[in-house]
Amino acid sequence: MALGYAVLSSLMLAGIFAGFLVAVLVLELSMRSADGSVYTQVRKIELVGLDALASVTLLPAIATTAVVVFGRWLRRGAARWLPAAALVLLAGVLVLSMLVNLPINTDQQAWTVASPPADWASVRDQWQLAHVVRVVLATIAFGALGLAAIERRHDG
């Protein structure tokens, strides 16, 4: 029974996180034609709370997925490997975030709306490319956890 709650929690947290990343991607892509000042202003607003939202969804998603992996480790087939794959994918999102997105976020907090850096567009592109990869990884992880939840129901 406790493992069932972990499966549900993992699925919900990963889904909220993946949905959050998709929403940010839509916002970022809608700003592709904005000039540096507009982009900087919107990013500064985004950075007020989005890193915290990412942390309170991604880190618990990783933790609950690890519980599911541990609880299902002795099983065979999809019941074992789907959550393990999701855990690897979510860990990949965390690593990519720490290596690319978070350092850029920190740098962008120092940008000024009136005078963005000369290379603002290349920094934006680097952040957005890494973000697209995060969206793909998180969405696949969510799908794997969804399939694992279905597999769990079939296991009894």
Backbone as JSON Lines, residues from 0, in Angstrom:
{"i":0,"aa":"M","n":[0.82,-1.2,0.0],"ca":[0.0,0.0,0.0],"c":[0.87,1.26,0.0]}
{"i":1,"aa":"A","n":[1.91,1.28,0.84],"ca":[2.79,2.45,0.9],"c":[3.47,2.69,-0.44]}
{"i":2,"aa":"L","n":[3.84,1.61,-1.12],"ca":[4.48,1.75,-2.42],"c":[3.5,2.37,-3.42]}
{"i":3,"aa":"G","n":[2.23,2.05,-3.31],"ca":[1.23,2.66,-4.18],"c":[1.16,4.17,-4.0]}
{"i":4,"aa":"Y","n":[1.29,4.64,-2.76],"ca":[1.32,6.09,-2.51],"c":[2.57,6.71,-3.1]}
{"i":5,"aa":"A","n":[3.68,5.99,-3.04],"ca":[4.92,6.5,-3.63],"c":[4.79,6.6,-5.14]}
{"i":6,"aa":"V","n":[4.16,5.59,-5.76],"ca":[3.95,5.61,-7.21],"c":[3.08,6.81,-7.58]}
{"i":7,"aa":"L","n":[2.0,7.01,-6.86],"ca":[1.1,8.13,-7.13],"c":[1.81,9.47,-6.91]}
{"i":8,"aa":"S","n":[2.54,9.59,-5.81],"ca":[3.26,10.83,-5.52],"c":[4.3,11.13,-6.58]}
{"i":9,"aa":"S","n":[5.04,10.11,-6.96],"ca":[6.07,10.26,-7.99],"c":[5.45,10.73,-9.3]}
{"i":10,"aa":"L","n":[4.37,10.09,-9.68],"ca":[3.68,10.44,-10.93],"c":[3.16,11.88,-10.88]}
{"i":11,"aa":"M","n":[2.52,12.24,-9.78],"ca":[1.96,13.59,-9.67],"c":[3.06,14.66,-9.68]}
{"i":12,"aa":"L","n":[4.1,14.45,-8.9],"ca":[5.18,15.44,-8.83],"c":[5.91,15.58,-10.17]}
{"i":13,"aa":"A","n":[6.19,14.45,-10.81],"ca":[6.86,14.5,-12.11],"c":[5.96,15.16,-13.15]}
{"i":14,"aa":"G","n":[4.66,14.92,-13.07],"ca":[3.73,15.54,-14.0],"c":[3.62,17.04,-13.8]}
{"i":15,"aa":"I","n":[3.56,17.46,-12.54],"ca":[3.52,18.9,-12.25],"c":[4.81,19.55,-12.74]}
{"i":16,"aa":"F","n":[5.94,18.9,-12.48],"ca":[7.22,19.46,-12.9],"c":[7.31,19.54,-14.42]}
{"i":17,"aa":"A","n":[6.94,18.46,-15.12],"ca":[7.0,18.48,-16.59],"c":[6.06,19.54,-17.15]}
{"i":18,"aa":"G","n":[4.87,19.66,-16.59],"ca":[3.94,20.69,-17.04],"c":[4.46,22.09,-16.82]}
{"i":19,"aa":"F","n":[5.09,22.3,-15.69],"ca":[5.73,23.58,-15.39],"c":[6.8,23.89,-16.43]}
{"i":20,"aa":"L","n":[7.64,22.91,-16.75],"ca":[8.69,23.13,-17.76],"c":[8.09,23.45,-19.13]}
{"i":21,"aa":"V","n":[7.02,22.77,-19.5],"ca":[6.36,23.06,-20.78],"c":[5.83,24.49,-20.78]}
{"i":22,"aa":"A","n":[5.21,24.92,-19.69],"ca":[4.68,26.29,-19.61],"c":[5.8,27.32,-19.76]}
{"i":23,"aa":"V","n":[6.93,27.08,-19.11],"ca":[8.06,27.99,-19.25],"c":[8.57,28.0,-20.68]}
{"i":24,"aa":"L","n":[8.6,26.83,-21.32],"ca":[9.05,26.75,-22.72],"c":[8.14,27.58,-23.62]}
{"i":25,"aa":"V","n":[6.84,27.47,-23.42],"ca":[5.89,28.26,-24.23],"c":[6.16,29.75,-24.03]}
{"i":26,"aa":"L","n":[6.35,30.17,-22.79],"ca":[6.66,31.58,-22.52],"c":[7.96,32.0,-23.2]}
{"i":27,"aa":"E","n":[8.99,31.19,-23.04],"ca":[10.29,31.51,-23.64],"c":[10.2,31.61,-25.17]}
{"i":28,"aa":"L","n":[9.51,30.67,-25.78],"ca":[9.39,30.69,-27.25],"c":[8.56,31.88,-27.72]}
{"i":29,"aa":"S","n":[7.6,32.3,-26.91],"ca":[6.8,33.46,-27.3],"c":[7.6,34.76,-27.21]}
{"i":30,"aa":"M","n":[8.74,34.72,-26.53],"ca":[9.58,35.92,-26.4],"c":[10.74,35.93,-27.4]}
{"i":31,"aa":"R","n":[10.78,35.01,-28.33],"ca":[11.9,34.93,-29.26],"c":[12.08,36.22,-30.06]}
{"i":32,"aa":"S","n":[11.0,36.92,-30.35],"ca":[11.12,38.14,-31.15],"c":[11.29,39.4,-30.29]}
{"i":33,"aa":"A","n":[11.28,39.24,-28.98],"ca":[11.42,40.4,-28.09],"c":[12.86,40.93,-28.12]}
{"i":34,"aa":"D","n":[12.99,42.22,-27.86],"ca":[14.34,42.78,-27.79],"c":[14.95,42.45,-26.42]}
{"i":35,"aa":"G","n":[16.21,42.8,-26.26],"ca":[16.95,42.46,-25.05],"c":[16.35,43.02,-23.78]}
{"i":36,"aa":"S","n":[15.82,44.23,-23.85],"ca":[15.24,44.85,-22.66],"c":[13.98,44.12,-22.21]}
{"i":37,"aa":"V","n":[13.11,43.81,-23.17],"ca":[11.87,43.1,-22.84],"c":[12.2,41.7,-22.31]}
{"i":38,"aa":"Y","n":[13.1,41.01,-23.0],"ca":[13.48,39.66,-22.57],"c":[14.04,39.71,-21.14]}
{"i":39,"aa":"T","n":[14.91,40.66,-20.87],"ca":[15.52,40.78,-19.54],"c":[14.46,41.06,-18.48]}
{"i":40,"aa":"Q","n":[13.52,41.95,-18.79],"ca":[12.48,42.27,-17.82],"c":[11.63,41.04,-17.49]}
{"i":41,"aa":"V","n":[11.24,40.3,-18.51],"ca":[10.42,39.1,-18.27],"c":[11.21,38.05,-17.5]}
{"i":42,"aa":"R","n":[12.48,37.85,-17.86],"ca":[13.31,36.87,-17.16],"c":[13.46,37.24,-15.68]}
{"i":43,"aa":"K","n":[13.65,38.51,-15.41],"ca":[13.79,38.94,-14.02],"c":[12.51,38.65,-13.23]}
{"i":44,"aa":"I","n":[11.37,38.79,-13.87],"ca":[10.1,38.45,-13.22],"c":[10.0,36.94,-13.03]}
{"i":45,"aa":"E","n":[10.35,36.18,-14.07],"ca":[10.33,34.71,-13.97],"c":[11.19,34.22,-12.81]}
{"i":46,"aa":"L","n":[12.35,34.81,-12.66],"ca":[13.32,34.32,-11.69],"c":[12.94,34.6,-10.25]}
{"i":47,"aa":"V","n":[11.87,35.37,-10.03],"ca":[11.43,35.65,-8.67],"c":[11.01,34.36,-7.96]}
{"i":48,"aa":"G","n":[10.28,33.48,-8.64],"ca":[9.77,32.29,-7.96],"c":[9.92,30.98,-8.7]}
{"i":49,"aa":"L","n":[10.33,31.02,-9.95],"ca":[10.33,29.79,-10.72],"c":[11.39,28.79,-10.28]}
{"i":50,"aa":"D","n":[12.55,29.25,-9.83],"ca":[13.56,28.32,-9.33],"c":[13.04,27.58,-8.1]}
{"i":51,"aa":"A","n":[12.31,28.29,-7.24],"ca":[11.75,27.66,-6.05],"c":[10.7,26.62,-6.44]}
{"i":52,"aa":"L","n":[9.84,26.95,-7.41],"ca":[8.83,26.0,-7.86],"c":[9.49,24.76,-8.45]}
{"i":53,"aa":"A","n":[10.54,24.96,-9.21],"ca":[11.26,23.81,-9.78],"c":[11.81,22.93,-8.67]}
{"i":54,"aa":"S","n":[12.38,23.54,-7.65],"ca":[12.97,22.77,-6.54],"c":[11.93,21.98,-5.76]}
{"i":55,"aa":"V","n":[10.78,22.61,-5.49],"ca":[9.77,21.92,-4.67],"c":[8.99,20.87,-5.45]}
{"i":56,"aa":"T","n":[9.21,20.79,-6.75],"ca":[8.58,19.71,-7.52],"c":[9.62,18.68,-7.98]}
{"i":57,"aa":"L","n":[10.77,19.12,-8.49],"ca":[11.76,18.18,-9.01],"c":[12.4,17.35,-7.9]}
{"i":58,"aa":"L","n":[12.85,17.97,-6.85],"ca":[13.55,17.21,-5.8],"c":[12.65,16.16,-5.15]}
{"i":59,"aa":"P","n":[11.41,16.49,-4.78],"ca":[10.53,15.44,-4.26],"c":[10.17,14.39,-5.33]}
{"i":60,"aa":"A","n":[10.09,14.8,-6.6],"ca":[9.82,13.81,-7.66],"c":[10.96,12.8,-7.73]}
{"i":61,"aa":"I","n":[12.18,13.28,-7.63],"ca":[13.34,12.38,-7.64],"c":[13.3,11.47,-6.41]}
{"i":62,"aa":"A","n":[13.02,12.03,-5.25],"ca":[12.99,11.24,-4.01],"c":[11.91,10.17,-4.05]}
{"i":63,"aa":"T","n":[10.7,10.53,-4.47],"ca":[9.62,9.54,-4.49],"c":[9.85,8.51,-5.59]}
{"i":64,"aa":"T","n":[10.45,8.91,-6.69],"ca":[10.77,7.95,-7.75],"c":[11.83,6.97,-7.25]}
{"i":65,"aa":"A","n":[12.78,7.45,-6.48],"ca":[13.8,6.56,-5.9],"c":[13.14,5.55,-4.96]}
{"i":66,"aa":"V","n":[12.14,5.97,-4.2],"ca":[11.4,5.05,-3.33],"c":[10.72,3.97,-4.18]}
{"i":67,"aa":"V","n":[10.12,4.38,-5.29],"ca":[9.46,3.42,-6.18],"c":[10.48,2.44,-6.75]}
{"i":68,"aa":"V","n":[11.6,2.95,-7.21],"ca":[12.65,2.08,-7.76],"c":[13.1,1.08,-6.7]}
{"i":69,"aa":"F","n":[13.36,1.55,-5.5],"ca":[13.79,0.66,-4.42],"c":[12.71,-0.38,-4.12]}
{"i":70,"aa":"G","n":[11.46,0.05,-4.05],"ca":[10.36,-0.85,-3.73],"c":[10.08,-1.89,-4.8]}
{"i":71,"aa":"R","n":[10.43,-1.59,-6.03],"ca":[10.17,-2.51,-7.14],"c":[11.43,-3.21,-7.65]}
{"i":72,"aa":"W","n":[12.55,-3.02,-7.0],"ca":[13.81,-3.5,-7.55],"c":[13.83,-5.01,-7.77]}
{"i":73,"aa":"L","n":[13.15,-5.78,-6.97],"ca":[13.18,-7.24,-7.12],"c":[12.19,-7.76,-8.16]}
{"i":74,"aa":"R","n":[11.37,-6.89,-8.69],"ca":[10.42,-7.32,-9.73],"c":[11.11,-7.4,-11.07]}
{"i":75,"aa":"R","n":[10.43,-8.04,-12.0],"ca":[10.96,-8.15,-13.35],"c":[10.21,-7.19,-14.28]}
{"i":76,"aa":"G","n":[10.81,-6.93,-15.42],"ca":[10.14,-6.22,-16.5],"c":[9.9,-4.75,-16.25]}
{"i":77,"aa":"A","n":[8.8,-4.27,-16.86],"ca":[8.5,-2.84,-16.87],"c":[8.28,-2.28,-15.47]}
{"i":78,"aa":"A","n":[7.74,-3.09,-14.57],"ca":[7.5,-2.61,-13.2],"c":[8.8,-2.17,-12.54]}
{"i":79,"aa":"R","n":[9.9,-2.75,-12.97],"ca":[11.21,-2.41,-12.42],"c":[11.91,-1.32,-13.23]}
{"i":80,"aa":"W","n":[11.9,-1.47,-14.54],"ca":[12.74,-0.61,-15.38],"c":[12.12,0.74,-15.72]}
{"i":81,"aa":"L","n":[10.82,0.83,-15.79],"ca":[10.21,2.13,-16.09],"c":[10.51,3.17,-15.01]}
{"i":82,"aa":"P","n":[10.3,2.85,-13.73],"ca":[10.66,3.85,-12.71],"c":[12.17,4.13,-12.67]}
{"i":83,"aa":"A","n":[12.98,3.1,-12.92],"ca":[14.43,3.31,-12.94],"c":[14.82,4.26,-14.07]}
{"i":84,"aa":"A","n":[14.2,4.08,-15.23],"ca":[14.47,4.98,-16.36],"c":[14.03,6.4,-16.02]}
{"i":85,"aa":"A","n":[12.86,6.52,-15.4],"ca":[12.36,7.84,-15.01],"c":[13.31,8.51,-14.02]}
{"i":86,"aa":"L","n":[13.84,7.73,-13.09],"ca":[14.78,8.28,-12.11],"c":[16.04,8.81,-12.79]}
{"i":87,"aa":"V","n":[16.56,8.06,-13.74],"ca":[17.75,8.5,-14.48],"c":[17.44,9.78,-15.26]}
{"i":88,"aa":"L","n":[16.29,9.83,-15.9],"ca":[15.9,11.02,-16.67],"c":[15.74,12.25,-15.77]}
{"i":89,"aa":"L","n":[15.07,12.07,-14.64],"ca":[14.9,13.2,-13.72],"c":[16.23,13.66,-13.14]}
{"i":90,"aa":"A","n":[17.11,12.7,-12.86],"ca":[18.45,13.07,-12.39],"c":[19.19,13.84,-13.48]}
{"i":91,"aa":"G","n":[18.99,13.44,-14.73],"ca":[19.58,14.17,-15.86],"c":[19.09,15.6,-15.93]}
{"i":92,"aa":"V","n":[17.81,15.8,-15.67],"ca":[17.25,17.16,-15.64],"c":[17.94,17.98,-14.54]}
{"i":93,"aa":"L","n":[18.1,17.36,-13.38],"ca":[18.75,18.06,-12.27],"c":[20.19,18.45,-12.61]}
{"i":94,"aa":"V","n":[20.93,17.51,-13.17],"ca":[22.33,17.78,-13.53],"c":[22.4,18.88,-14.59]}
{"i":95,"aa":"L","n":[21.59,18.78,-15.63],"ca":[21.58,19.8,-16.68],"c":[21.21,21.17,-16.1]}
{"i":96,"aa":"S","n":[20.24,21.18,-15.22],"ca":[19.83,22.44,-14.58],"c":[20.99,23.05,-13.81]}
{"i":97,"aa":"M","n":[21.69,22.22,-13.06],"ca":[22.8,22.72,-12.25],"c":[23.99,23.17,-13.09]}
{"i":98,"aa":"L","n":[24.21,22.5,-14.22],"ca":[25.37,22.84,-15.05],"c":[25.12,24.0,-16.0]}
{"i":99,"aa":"V","n":[23.88,24.15,-16.49],"ca":[23.62,25.17,-17.51],"c":[22.61,26.21,-17.05]}
{"i":100,"aa":"N","n":[21.4,25.79,-16.73],"ca":[20.32,26.75,-16.5],"c":[20.49,27.58,-15.24]}
{"i":101,"aa":"L","n":[20.84,26.96,-14.13],"ca":[20.96,27.72,-12.89],"c":[22.09,28.75,-12.92]}
{"i":102,"aa":"P","n":[23.27,28.42,-13.47],"ca":[24.3,29.46,-13.57],"c":[23.85,30.64,-14.46]}
{"i":103,"aa":"I","n":[23.14,30.34,-15.53],"ca":[22.62,31.43,-16.38],"c":[21.58,32.23,-15.61]}
{"i":104,"aa":"N","n":[20.71,31.55,-14.87],"ca":[19.72,32.27,-14.06],"c":[20.41,33.24,-13.1]}
{"i":105,"aa":"T","n":[21.46,32.77,-12.46],"ca":[22.19,33.62,-11.52],"c":[22.78,34.84,-12.24]}
{"i":106,"aa":"D","n":[23.37,34.61,-13.4],"ca":[23.92,35.73,-14.17],"c":[22.83,36.71,-14.59]}
{"i":107,"aa":"Q","n":[21.68,36.18,-15.02],"ca":[20.6,37.04,-15.5],"c":[20.01,37.9,-14.39]}
{"i":108,"aa":"Q","n":[20.1,37.47,-13.16],"ca":[19.59,38.29,-12.07],"c":[20.36,39.61,-11.95]}
{"i":109,"aa":"A","n":[21.59,39.63,-12.44],"ca":[22.4,40.85,-12.38],"c":[22.21,41.74,-13.61]}
{"i":110,"aa":"W","n":[21.51,41.25,-14.63],"ca":[21.28,42.04,-15.83],"c":[20.4,43.24,-15.49]}
{"i":111,"aa":"T","n":[20.54,44.31,-16.27],"ca":[19.66,45.46,-16.11],"c":[18.75,45.57,-17.33]}
{"i":112,"aa":"V","n":[17.52,45.92,-17.08],"ca":[16.53,46.03,-18.16],"c":[16.95,47.1,-19.17]}
{"i":113,"aa":"A","n":[17.47,48.2,-18.68],"ca":[17.85,49.31,-19.57],"c":[19.07,48.99,-20.42]}
{"i":114,"aa":"S","n":[19.9,48.05,-19.95],"ca":[21.14,47.77,-20.67],"c":[21.53,46.3,-20.54]}
{"i":115,"aa":"P","n":[20.82,45.4,-21.25],"ca":[21.19,43.99,-21.2],"c":[22.59,43.79,-21.79]}
{"i":116,"aa":"P","n":[23.27,42.72,-21.44],"ca":[24.61,42.5,-22.0],"c":[24.56,42.34,-23.52]}
{"i":117,"aa":"A","n":[25.66,42.63,-24.16],"ca":[25.72,42.55,-25.63],"c":[25.41,41.15,-26.14]}
{"i":118,"aa":"D","n":[25.77,40.13,-25.38],"ca":[25.57,38.74,-25.82],"c":[24.28,38.13,-25.26]}
{"i":119,"aa":"W","n":[23.32,38.97,-24.88],"ca":[22.1,38.47,-24.25],"c":[21.4,37.42,-25.1]}
{"i":120,"aa":"A","n":[21.38,37.59,-26.42],"ca":[20.66,36.64,-27.29],"c":[21.34,35.28,-27.31]}
{"i":121,"aa":"S","n":[22.66,35.25,-27.31],"ca":[23.34,33.94,-27.3],"c":[23.18,33.25,-25.94]}
{"i":122,"aa":"V","n":[23.15,34.03,-24.87],"ca":[22.89,33.46,-23.54],"c":[21.47,32.9,-23.49]}
{"i":123,"aa":"R","n":[20.52,33.67,-24.01],"ca":[19.12,33.21,-24.09],"c":[19.04,31.9,-24.86]}
{"i":124,"aa":"D","n":[19.71,31.84,-26.02],"ca":[19.67,30.64,-26.85],"c":[20.24,29.43,-26.12]}
{"i":125,"aa":"Q","n":[21.34,29.63,-25.4],"ca":[21.95,28.54,-24.65],"c":[20.99,28.05,-23.57]}
{"i":126,"aa":"W","n":[20.37,28.99,-22.85],"ca":[19.43,28.62,-21.8],"c":[18.24,27.86,-22.39]}
{"i":127,"aa":"Q","n":[17.7,28.4,-23.5],"ca":[16.52,27.78,-24.1],"c":[16.82,26.4,-24.66]}
{"i":128,"aa":"L","n":[17.98,26.21,-25.25],"ca":[18.35,24.89,-25.77],"c":[18.43,23.88,-24.63]}
{"i":129,"aa":"A","n":[19.1,24.25,-23.55],"ca":[19.17,23.35,-22.39],"c":[17.76,23.1,-21.83]}
{"i":130,"aa":"H","n":[16.92,24.12,-21.86],"ca":[15.57,23.97,-21.34],"c":[14.75,23.0,-22.2]}
{"i":131,"aa":"V","n":[14.91,23.06,-23.51],"ca":[14.21,22.11,-24.39],"c":[14.61,20.69,-24.03]}
{"i":132,"aa":"V","n":[15.88,20.46,-23.79],"ca":[16.35,19.13,-23.4],"c":[15.71,18.73,-22.07]}
{"i":133,"aa":"R","n":[15.62,19.66,-21.13],"ca":[14.98,19.36,-19.85],"c":[13.51,19.0,-20.04]}
{"i":134,"aa":"V","n":[12.82,19.73,-20.91],"ca":[11.41,19.44,-21.18],"c":[11.26,18.02,-21.73]}
{"i":135,"aa":"V","n":[12.09,17.66,-22.68],"ca":[12.02,16.32,-23.27],"c":[12.29,15.25,-22.21]}
{"i":136,"aa":"L","n":[13.35,15.41,-21.44],"ca":[13.69,14.42,-20.42],"c":[12.58,14.29,-19.38]}
{"i":137,"aa":"A","n":[12.07,15.42,-18.89],"ca":[11.03,15.39,-17.86],"c":[9.72,14.8,-18.39]}
{"i":138,"aa":"T","n":[9.4,15.09,-19.64],"ca":[8.16,14.57,-20.22],"c":[8.26,13.06,-20.43]}
{"i":139,"aa":"I","n":[9.4,12.59,-20.88],"ca":[9.59,11.14,-21.03],"c":[9.56,10.46,-19.66]}
{"i":140,"aa":"A","n":[10.17,11.09,-18.66],"ca":[10.13,10.53,-17.3],"c":[8.7,10.43,-16.8]}
{"i":141,"aa":"F","n":[7.91,11.48,-17.03],"ca":[6.51,11.45,-16.63],"c":[5.77,10.32,-17.34]}
{"i":142,"aa":"G","n":[6.01,10.17,-18.63],"ca":[5.39,9.07,-19.37],"c":[5.78,7.71,-18.83]}
{"i":143,"aa":"A","n":[7.05,7.55,-18.51],"ca":[7.53,6.28,-17.95],"c":[6.85,5.99,-16.61]}
{"i":144,"aa":"L","n":[6.7,7.01,-15.8],"ca":[6.04,6.82,-14.51],"c":[4.55,6.52,-14.69]}
{"i":145,"aa":"G","n":[3.94,7.13,-15.69],"ca":[2.54,6.82,-15.99],"c":[2.38,5.36,-16.41]}
{"i":146,"aa":"L","n":[3.27,4.9,-17.27],"ca":[3.24,3.49,-17.67],"c":[3.53,2.58,-16.49]}
{"i":147,"aa":"A","n":[4.43,3.0,-15.62],"ca":[4.74,2.21,-14.43],"c":[3.53,2.11,-13.5]}
{"i":148,"aa":"A","n":[2.76,3.19,-13.41],"ca":[1.56,3.17,-12.58],"c":[0.53,2.2,-13.15]}
{"i":149,"aa":"I","n":[0.4,2.17,-14.47],"ca":[-0.51,1.22,-15.11],"c":[-0.01,-0.2,-14.9]}
{"i":150,"aa":"E","n":[1.28,-0.4,-15.07],"ca":[1.89,-1.72,-14.85],"c":[1.65,-2.17,-13.42]}
{"i":151,"aa":"R","n":[1.74,-1.25,-12.49],"ca":[1.51,-1.56,-11.07],"c":[0.09,-2.05,-10.86]}
{"i":152,"aa":"R","n":[-0.86,-1.41,-11.51],"ca":[-2.26,-1.81,-11.36],"c":[-2.49,-3.2,-11.92]}
{"i":153,"aa":"H","n":[-1.77,-3.56,-12.96],"ca":[-1.91,-4.89,-13.55],"c":[-1.24,-5.95,-12.7]}
{"i":154,"aa":"D","n":[-0.22,-5.53,-11.93],"ca":[0.47,-6.48,-11.05],"c":[-0.38,-6.87,-9.85]}
{"i":155,"aa":"G","n":[-1.32,-6.0,-9.51],"ca":[-2.17,-6.3,-8.37],"c":[-1.77,-5.62,-7.2]}
